[in-house]
CSV table of C-alpha atoms in Angstrom, one decimal:
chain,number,residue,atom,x,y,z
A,12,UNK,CA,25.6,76.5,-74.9
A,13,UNK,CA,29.5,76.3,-74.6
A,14,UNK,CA,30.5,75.5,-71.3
A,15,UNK,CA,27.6,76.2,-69.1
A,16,UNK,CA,26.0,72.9,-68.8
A,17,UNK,CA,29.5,71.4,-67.7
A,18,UNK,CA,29.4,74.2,-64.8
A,19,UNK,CA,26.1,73.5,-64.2
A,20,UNK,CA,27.0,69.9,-63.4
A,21,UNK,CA,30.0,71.0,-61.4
A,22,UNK,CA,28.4,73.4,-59.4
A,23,UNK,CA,25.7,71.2,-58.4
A,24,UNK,CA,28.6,68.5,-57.2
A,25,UNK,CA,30.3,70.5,-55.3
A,26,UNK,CA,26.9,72.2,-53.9
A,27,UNK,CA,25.3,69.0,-53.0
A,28,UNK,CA,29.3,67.5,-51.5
A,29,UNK,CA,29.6,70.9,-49.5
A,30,UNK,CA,26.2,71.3,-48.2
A,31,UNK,CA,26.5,67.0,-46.9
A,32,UNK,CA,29.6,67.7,-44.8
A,33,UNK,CA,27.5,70.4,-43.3
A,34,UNK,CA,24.4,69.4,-42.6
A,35,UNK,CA,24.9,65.3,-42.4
A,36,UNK,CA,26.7,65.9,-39.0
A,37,UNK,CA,23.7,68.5,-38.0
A,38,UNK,CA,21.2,65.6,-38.9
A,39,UNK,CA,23.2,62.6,-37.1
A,40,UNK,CA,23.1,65.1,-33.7
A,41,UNK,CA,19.4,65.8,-34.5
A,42,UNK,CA,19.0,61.6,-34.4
A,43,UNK,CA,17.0,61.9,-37.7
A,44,UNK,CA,18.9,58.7,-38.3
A,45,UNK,CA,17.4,55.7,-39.6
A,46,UNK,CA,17.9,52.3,-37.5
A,47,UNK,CA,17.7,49.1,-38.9
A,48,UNK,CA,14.7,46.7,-38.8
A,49,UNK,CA,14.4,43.0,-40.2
A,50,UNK,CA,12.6,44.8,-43.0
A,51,UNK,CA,15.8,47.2,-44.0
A,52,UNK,CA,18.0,46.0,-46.3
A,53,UNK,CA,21.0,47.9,-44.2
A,54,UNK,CA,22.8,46.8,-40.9
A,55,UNK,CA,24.2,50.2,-39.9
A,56,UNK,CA,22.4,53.4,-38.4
A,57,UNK,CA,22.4,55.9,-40.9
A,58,UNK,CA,21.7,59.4,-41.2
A,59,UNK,CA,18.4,60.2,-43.1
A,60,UNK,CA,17.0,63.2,-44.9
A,61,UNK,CA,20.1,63.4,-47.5
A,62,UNK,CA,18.4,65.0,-49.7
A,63,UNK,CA,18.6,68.0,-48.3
A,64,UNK,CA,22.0,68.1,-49.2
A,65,UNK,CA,20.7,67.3,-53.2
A,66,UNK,CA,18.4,70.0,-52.9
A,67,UNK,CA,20.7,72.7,-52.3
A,68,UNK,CA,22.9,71.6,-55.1
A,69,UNK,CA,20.2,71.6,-57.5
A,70,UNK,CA,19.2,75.2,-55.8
A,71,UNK,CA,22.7,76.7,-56.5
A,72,UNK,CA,23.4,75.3,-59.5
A,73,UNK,CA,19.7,76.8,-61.1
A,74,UNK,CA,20.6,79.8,-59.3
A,75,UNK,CA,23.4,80.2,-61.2
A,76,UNK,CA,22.4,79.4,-64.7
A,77,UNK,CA,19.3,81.9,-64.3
A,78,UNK,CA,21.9,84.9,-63.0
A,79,UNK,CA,23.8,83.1,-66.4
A,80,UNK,CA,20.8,83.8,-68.5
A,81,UNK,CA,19.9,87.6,-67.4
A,82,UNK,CA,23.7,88.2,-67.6
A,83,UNK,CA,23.6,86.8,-71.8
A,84,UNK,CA,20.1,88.0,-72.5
A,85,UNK,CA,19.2,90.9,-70.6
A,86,UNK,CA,15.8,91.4,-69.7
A,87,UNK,CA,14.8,88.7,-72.0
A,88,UNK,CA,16.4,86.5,-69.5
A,89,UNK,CA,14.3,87.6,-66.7
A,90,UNK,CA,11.6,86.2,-68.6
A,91,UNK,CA,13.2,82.9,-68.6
A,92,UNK,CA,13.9,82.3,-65.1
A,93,UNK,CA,10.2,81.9,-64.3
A,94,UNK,CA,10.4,78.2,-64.8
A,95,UNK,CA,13.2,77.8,-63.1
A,96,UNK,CA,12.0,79.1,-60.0
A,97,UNK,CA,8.2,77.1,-60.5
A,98,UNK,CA,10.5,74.1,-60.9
A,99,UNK,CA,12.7,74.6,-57.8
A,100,UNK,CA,9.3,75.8,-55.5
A,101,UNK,CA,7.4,72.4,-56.3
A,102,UNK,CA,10.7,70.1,-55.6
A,103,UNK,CA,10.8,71.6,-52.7
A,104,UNK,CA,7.4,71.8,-51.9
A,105,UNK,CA,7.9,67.5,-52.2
A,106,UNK,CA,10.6,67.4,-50.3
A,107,UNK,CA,9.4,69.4,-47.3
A,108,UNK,CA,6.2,66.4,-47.7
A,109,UNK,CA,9.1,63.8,-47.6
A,110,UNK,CA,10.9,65.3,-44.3
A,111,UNK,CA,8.2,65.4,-42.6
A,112,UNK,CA,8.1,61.5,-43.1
A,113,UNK,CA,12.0,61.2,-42.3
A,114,UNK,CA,10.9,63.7,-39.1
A,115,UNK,CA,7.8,61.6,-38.3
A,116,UNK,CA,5.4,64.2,-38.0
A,117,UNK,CA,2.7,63.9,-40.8
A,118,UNK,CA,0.4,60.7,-40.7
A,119,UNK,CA,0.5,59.0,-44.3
A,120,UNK,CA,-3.1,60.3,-45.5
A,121,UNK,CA,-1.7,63.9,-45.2
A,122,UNK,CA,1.4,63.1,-47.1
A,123,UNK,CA,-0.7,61.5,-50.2
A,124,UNK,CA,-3.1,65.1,-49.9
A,125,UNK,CA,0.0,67.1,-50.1
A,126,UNK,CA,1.2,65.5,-52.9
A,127,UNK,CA,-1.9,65.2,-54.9
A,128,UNK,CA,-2.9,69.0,-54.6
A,129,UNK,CA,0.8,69.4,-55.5
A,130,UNK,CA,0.5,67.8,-58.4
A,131,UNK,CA,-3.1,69.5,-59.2
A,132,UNK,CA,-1.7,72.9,-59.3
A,133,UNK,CA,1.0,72.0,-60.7
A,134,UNK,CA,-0.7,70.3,-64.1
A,135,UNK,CA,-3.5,72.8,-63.7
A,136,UNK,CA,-0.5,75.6,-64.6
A,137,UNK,CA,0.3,73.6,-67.4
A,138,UNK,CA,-3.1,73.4,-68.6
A,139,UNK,CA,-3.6,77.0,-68.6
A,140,UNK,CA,0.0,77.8,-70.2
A,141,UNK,CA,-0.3,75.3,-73.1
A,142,UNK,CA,-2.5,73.3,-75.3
A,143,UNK,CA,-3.0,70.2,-72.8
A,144,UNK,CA,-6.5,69.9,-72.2
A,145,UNK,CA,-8.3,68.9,-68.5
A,146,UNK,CA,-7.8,65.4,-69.5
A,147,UNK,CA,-3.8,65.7,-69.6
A,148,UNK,CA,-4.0,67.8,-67.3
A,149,UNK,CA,-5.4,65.2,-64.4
A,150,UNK,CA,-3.3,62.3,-66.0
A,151,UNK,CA,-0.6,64.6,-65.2
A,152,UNK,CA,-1.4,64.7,-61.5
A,153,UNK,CA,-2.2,60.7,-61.2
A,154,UNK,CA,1.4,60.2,-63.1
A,155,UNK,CA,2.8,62.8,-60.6
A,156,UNK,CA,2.1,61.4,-58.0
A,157,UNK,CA,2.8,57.9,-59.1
A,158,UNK,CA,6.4,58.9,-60.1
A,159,UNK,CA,6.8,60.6,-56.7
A,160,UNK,CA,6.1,57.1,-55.0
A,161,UNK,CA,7.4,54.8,-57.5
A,162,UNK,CA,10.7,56.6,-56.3
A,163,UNK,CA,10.1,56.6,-52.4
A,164,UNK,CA,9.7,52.9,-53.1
A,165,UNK,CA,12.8,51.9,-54.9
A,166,UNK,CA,15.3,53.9,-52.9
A,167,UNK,CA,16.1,51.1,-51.0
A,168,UNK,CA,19.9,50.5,-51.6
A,169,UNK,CA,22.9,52.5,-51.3
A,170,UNK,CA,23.6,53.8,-54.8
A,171,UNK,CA,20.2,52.8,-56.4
A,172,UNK,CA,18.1,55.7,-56.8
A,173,UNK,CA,21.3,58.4,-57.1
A,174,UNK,CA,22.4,56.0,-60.3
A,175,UNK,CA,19.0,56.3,-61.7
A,176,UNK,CA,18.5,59.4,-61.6
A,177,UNK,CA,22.1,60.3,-62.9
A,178,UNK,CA,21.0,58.2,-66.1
A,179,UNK,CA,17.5,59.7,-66.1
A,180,UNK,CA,18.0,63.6,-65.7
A,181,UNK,CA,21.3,62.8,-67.6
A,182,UNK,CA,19.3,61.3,-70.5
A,183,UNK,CA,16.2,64.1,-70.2
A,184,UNK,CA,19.3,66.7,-71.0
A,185,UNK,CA,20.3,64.7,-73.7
A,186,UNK,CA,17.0,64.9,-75.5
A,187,UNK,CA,16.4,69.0,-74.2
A,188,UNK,CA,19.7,69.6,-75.8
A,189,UNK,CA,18.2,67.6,-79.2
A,190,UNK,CA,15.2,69.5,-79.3
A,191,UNK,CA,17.0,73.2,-78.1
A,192,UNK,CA,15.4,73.4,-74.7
A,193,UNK,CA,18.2,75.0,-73.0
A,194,UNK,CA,16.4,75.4,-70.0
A,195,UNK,CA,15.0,72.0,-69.4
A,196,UNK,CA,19.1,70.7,-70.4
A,197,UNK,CA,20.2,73.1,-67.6
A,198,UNK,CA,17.5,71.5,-64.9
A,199,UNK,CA,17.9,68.3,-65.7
A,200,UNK,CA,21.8,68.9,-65.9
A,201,UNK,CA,21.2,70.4,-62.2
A,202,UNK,CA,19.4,67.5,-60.7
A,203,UNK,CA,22.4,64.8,-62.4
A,204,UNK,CA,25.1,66.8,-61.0
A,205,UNK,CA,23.6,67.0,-57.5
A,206,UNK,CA,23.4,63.3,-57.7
A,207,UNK,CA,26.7,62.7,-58.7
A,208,UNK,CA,27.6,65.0,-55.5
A,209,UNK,CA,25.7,63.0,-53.5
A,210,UNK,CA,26.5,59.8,-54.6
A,211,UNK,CA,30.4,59.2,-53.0
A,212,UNK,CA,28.2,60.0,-49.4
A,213,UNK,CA,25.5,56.9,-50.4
A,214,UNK,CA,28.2,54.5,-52.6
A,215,UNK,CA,29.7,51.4,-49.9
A,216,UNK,CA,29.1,51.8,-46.4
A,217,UNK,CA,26.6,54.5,-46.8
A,218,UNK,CA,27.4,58.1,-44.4
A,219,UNK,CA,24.0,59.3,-45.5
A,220,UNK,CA,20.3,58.4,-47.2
A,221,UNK,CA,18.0,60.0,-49.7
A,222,UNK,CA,15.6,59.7,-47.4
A,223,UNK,CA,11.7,60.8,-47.9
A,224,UNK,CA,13.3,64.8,-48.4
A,225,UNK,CA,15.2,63.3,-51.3
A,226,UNK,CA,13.6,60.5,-52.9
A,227,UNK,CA,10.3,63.1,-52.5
A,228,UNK,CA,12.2,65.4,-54.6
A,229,UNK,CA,13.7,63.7,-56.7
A,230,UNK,CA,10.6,61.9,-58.2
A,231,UNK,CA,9.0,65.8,-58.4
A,232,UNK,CA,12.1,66.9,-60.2
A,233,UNK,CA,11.4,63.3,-62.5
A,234,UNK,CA,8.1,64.0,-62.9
A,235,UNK,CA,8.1,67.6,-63.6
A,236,UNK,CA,11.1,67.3,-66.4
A,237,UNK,CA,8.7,64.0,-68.0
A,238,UNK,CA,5.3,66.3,-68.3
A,239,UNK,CA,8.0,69.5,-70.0
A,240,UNK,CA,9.0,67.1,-72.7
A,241,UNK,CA,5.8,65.8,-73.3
A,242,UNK,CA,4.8,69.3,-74.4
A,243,UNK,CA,7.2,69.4,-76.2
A,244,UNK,CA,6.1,66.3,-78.5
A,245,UNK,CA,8.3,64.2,-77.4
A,246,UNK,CA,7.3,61.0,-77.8
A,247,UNK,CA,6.4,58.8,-74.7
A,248,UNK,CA,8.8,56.0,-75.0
A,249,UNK,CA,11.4,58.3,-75.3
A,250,UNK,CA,10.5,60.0,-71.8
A,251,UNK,CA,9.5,56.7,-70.0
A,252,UNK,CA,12.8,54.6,-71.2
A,253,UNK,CA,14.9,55.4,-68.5
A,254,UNK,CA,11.8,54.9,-66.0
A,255,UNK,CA,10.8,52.0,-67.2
A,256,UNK,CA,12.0,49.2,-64.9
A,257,UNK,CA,11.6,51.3,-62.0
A,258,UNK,CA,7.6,51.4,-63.2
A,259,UNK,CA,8.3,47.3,-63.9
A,260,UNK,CA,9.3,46.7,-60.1
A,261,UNK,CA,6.9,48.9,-58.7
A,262,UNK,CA,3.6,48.1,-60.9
A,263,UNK,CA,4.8,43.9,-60.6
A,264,UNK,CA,5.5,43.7,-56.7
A,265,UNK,CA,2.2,45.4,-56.1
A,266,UNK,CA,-0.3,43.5,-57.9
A,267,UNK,CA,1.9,40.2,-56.6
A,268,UNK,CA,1.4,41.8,-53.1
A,269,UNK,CA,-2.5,42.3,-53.9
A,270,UNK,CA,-2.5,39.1,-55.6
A,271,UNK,CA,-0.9,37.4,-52.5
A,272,UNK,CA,-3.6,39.2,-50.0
A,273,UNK,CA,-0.9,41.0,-48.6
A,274,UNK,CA,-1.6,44.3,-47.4
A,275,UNK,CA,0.3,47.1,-49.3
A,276,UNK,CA,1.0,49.7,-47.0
A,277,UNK,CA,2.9,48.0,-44.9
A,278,UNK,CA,6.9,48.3,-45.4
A,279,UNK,CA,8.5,45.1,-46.9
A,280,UNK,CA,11.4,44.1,-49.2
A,281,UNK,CA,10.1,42.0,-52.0
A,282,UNK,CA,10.7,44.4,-54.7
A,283,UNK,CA,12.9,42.6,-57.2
A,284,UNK,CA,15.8,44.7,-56.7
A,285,UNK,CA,15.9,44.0,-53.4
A,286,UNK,CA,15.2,40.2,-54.1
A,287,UNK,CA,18.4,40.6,-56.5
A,288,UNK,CA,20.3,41.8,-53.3
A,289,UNK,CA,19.4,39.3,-51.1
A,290,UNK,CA,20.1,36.7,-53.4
A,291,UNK,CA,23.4,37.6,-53.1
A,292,UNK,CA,24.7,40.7,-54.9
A,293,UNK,CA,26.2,44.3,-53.0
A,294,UNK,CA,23.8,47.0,-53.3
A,295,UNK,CA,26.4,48.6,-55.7
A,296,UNK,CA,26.2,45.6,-57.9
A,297,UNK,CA,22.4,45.9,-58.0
A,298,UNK,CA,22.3,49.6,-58.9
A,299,UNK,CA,24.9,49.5,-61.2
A,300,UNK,CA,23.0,46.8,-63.1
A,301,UNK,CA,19.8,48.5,-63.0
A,302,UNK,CA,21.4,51.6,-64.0
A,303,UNK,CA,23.1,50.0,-67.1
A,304,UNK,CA,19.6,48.1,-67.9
A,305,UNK,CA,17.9,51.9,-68.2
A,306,UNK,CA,21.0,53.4,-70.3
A,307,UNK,CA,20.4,50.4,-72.9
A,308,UNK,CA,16.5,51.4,-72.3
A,309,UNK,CA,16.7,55.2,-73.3
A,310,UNK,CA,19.3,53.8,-76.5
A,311,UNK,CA,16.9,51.4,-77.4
A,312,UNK,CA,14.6,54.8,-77.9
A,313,UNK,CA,17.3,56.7,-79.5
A,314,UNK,CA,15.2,55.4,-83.2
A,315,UNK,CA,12.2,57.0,-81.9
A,316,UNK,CA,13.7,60.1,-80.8
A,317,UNK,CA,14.9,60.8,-84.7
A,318,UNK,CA,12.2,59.0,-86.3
A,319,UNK,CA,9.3,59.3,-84.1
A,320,UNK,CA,6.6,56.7,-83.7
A,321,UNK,CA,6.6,54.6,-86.7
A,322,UNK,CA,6.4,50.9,-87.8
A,323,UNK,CA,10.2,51.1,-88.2
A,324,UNK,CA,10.8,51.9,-85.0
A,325,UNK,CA,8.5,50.1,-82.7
A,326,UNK,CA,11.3,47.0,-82.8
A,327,UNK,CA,13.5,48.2,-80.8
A,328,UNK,CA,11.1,48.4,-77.7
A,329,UNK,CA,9.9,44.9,-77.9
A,330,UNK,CA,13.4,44.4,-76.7
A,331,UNK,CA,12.0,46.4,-73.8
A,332,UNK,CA,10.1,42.9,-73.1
A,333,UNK,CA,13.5,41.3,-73.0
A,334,UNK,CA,15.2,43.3,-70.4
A,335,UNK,CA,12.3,43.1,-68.5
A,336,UNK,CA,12.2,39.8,-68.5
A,337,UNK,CA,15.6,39.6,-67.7
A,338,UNK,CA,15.6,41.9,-64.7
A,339,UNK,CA,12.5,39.7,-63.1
A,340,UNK,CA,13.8,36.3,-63.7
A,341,UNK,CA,17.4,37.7,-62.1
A,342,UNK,CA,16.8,37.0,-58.5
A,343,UNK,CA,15.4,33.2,-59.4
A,344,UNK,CA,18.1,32.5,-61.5
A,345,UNK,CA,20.7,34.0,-58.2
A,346,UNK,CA,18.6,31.7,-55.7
A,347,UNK,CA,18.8,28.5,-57.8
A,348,UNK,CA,22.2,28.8,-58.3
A,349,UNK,CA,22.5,29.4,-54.7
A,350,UNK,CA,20.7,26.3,-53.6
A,351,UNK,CA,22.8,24.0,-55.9
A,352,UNK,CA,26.0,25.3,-55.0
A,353,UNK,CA,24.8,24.7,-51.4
A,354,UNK,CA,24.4,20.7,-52.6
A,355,UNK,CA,27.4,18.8,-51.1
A,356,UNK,CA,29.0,16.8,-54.2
């Protein structure tokens, strides 16, 4: 591969940093800004619908490793850029669902029908252009459109979901590059390099959001780049480590929520990394934790990756439990120690 996935992940920097200085001042004049309530974990009016910006990196930098491929493999190449262009028509597709959240224009019932026909015809083509059978094929759509969510939810703090999905696409082109899929390495080399483009605009006193458009996006990107190593054989710990605690937080505050009688569609900030940051830490303390807990995830699946699923190997998730643990009981142990540095001596 030489240098190509290093361009890659330039190109989709500097795409996604070019493309924010012009369209996050087109946004803020729009007022597709988002104003904080006593349920936003922000204090400033920021401009929403930044992924945009993450999209047209991504765009560019696929662009340019398909133009890469006819250039090295002639016709055989056109052949190749066929997934490439499914890819970058159904995280669009999410992300055009996602704006018209940040844009206010589709009630919530159409957004969840978009996304599930989305994810029909998405699982549906892989069905009919693999061995999966119906079955896959509609857990495929329910873990599509899971994923999607899941990642709506979390992106909650500046830094949290670009981080994650820096060490998630980063790690996906880690294993495509193990198994010799240059072209998943490339797209999942695309999406981290758009992130790290976009993250100096989220990092601090944020200039921008993901918003729906993005964290929409995003989670297709996720899910698509999960369900193409799956068919590959890869094993399903090694695809889910770096999603894990996103998964944690999401699947634990909702049955808490339902547990409690709460009702879940209403917006709230009880998920635990946002518990974490209101005990106390930045938000870029909070995603850099997070992100650190999913590298040490997708390591602790680096045995399964070489050995597959085996009694040797199944060890080194139960430390899974561990860091899960760990990330739940975080925010208690932040509050108590809170509450007894607040007890006069």
């Amino acid at each position: 591969m030489g240098l190509q996935p290093l361009l890659i992940v330039v190109v989709a920097a500097v795409a996604t940093a070019l493309s924010a200085l012009i369209t996050f001042p087109l946004l803020r004049r729009a007022g597709i800004v988002d104003v904080p309530s006593h349920r936003s974990s922000h204090t400033q009016p920021t401009v929403r619908g930044g992924g945009i910006a993450i999209g047209c990196g991504i765009t560019v930098a696929t662009v340019v490793a398909m133009i890469w491929s006819i250039i090295e493999h002639g016709m055989f190449g056109v052949g190749s850029v066929l997934l490439p262009i499914g890819f970058l028509v159904l995280t669009w597709c999410y992300s055009a669902i996602g704006m018209s959240d940040d844009l206010d224009s589709l009630r919530p019932a159409g957004r969840l029908i978009g996304q599930v026909v989305l994810a029909l015809i998405f699982s549906a083509t892989i069905a009919m252009f693999s061995t999966q059978g119906l079955a896959h094929a509609l857990a495929f759509a329910v873990i599509g459109v899971g994923t999607v969510n899941a990642v709506n939810f979390v992106d909650g703090l500046n830094g949290y979901v670009a981080g994650w999905t820096i060490v998630t696409t980063g790690w996906f082109a880690f294993v495509g590059a193990w198994l010799g899929e240059n072209d998943l390495t490339l797209l999942a080399l695309a999406v981290a390099g758009a992130a790290v483009g976009f993250l100096p605009f989220n990092l601090g006193r944020a200039k921008a959001f993901l918003g729906d458009t993005g964290s929409y996006g995003i989670g297709a990107a996720v899910f698509v780049l999960a369900v193409w190593l799956f068919v590959q054989g890869v094993p399903i710990v090694v695809i889910i480590a770096p999603m894990i605690f996103v998964f944690f937080d999401v699947g634990l505050t909702l049955v808490l929520r339902l547990f409690r009688g709460e009702n879940i569609f209403l917006p709230h900030r009880e998920h635990i990394y946002q518990r974490i940051q209101q005990a106390g830490w930045s938000h870029g303390a909070v995603s850099l934790f997070h992100a650190s807990l999913s590298v040490l995830a997708c390591i602790l699946s680096v045995p399964t990756l070489m050995g597959g699923n085996t009694a040797s190997t199944y060890p080194s998730h139960v430390f899974w439990v561990f860091l899960l643990g760990l990330y739940a009981l975080v925010p208690l142990w932040l509050r108590k120690r809170t509450s007894a540095e607040a007890v006069p001596a």
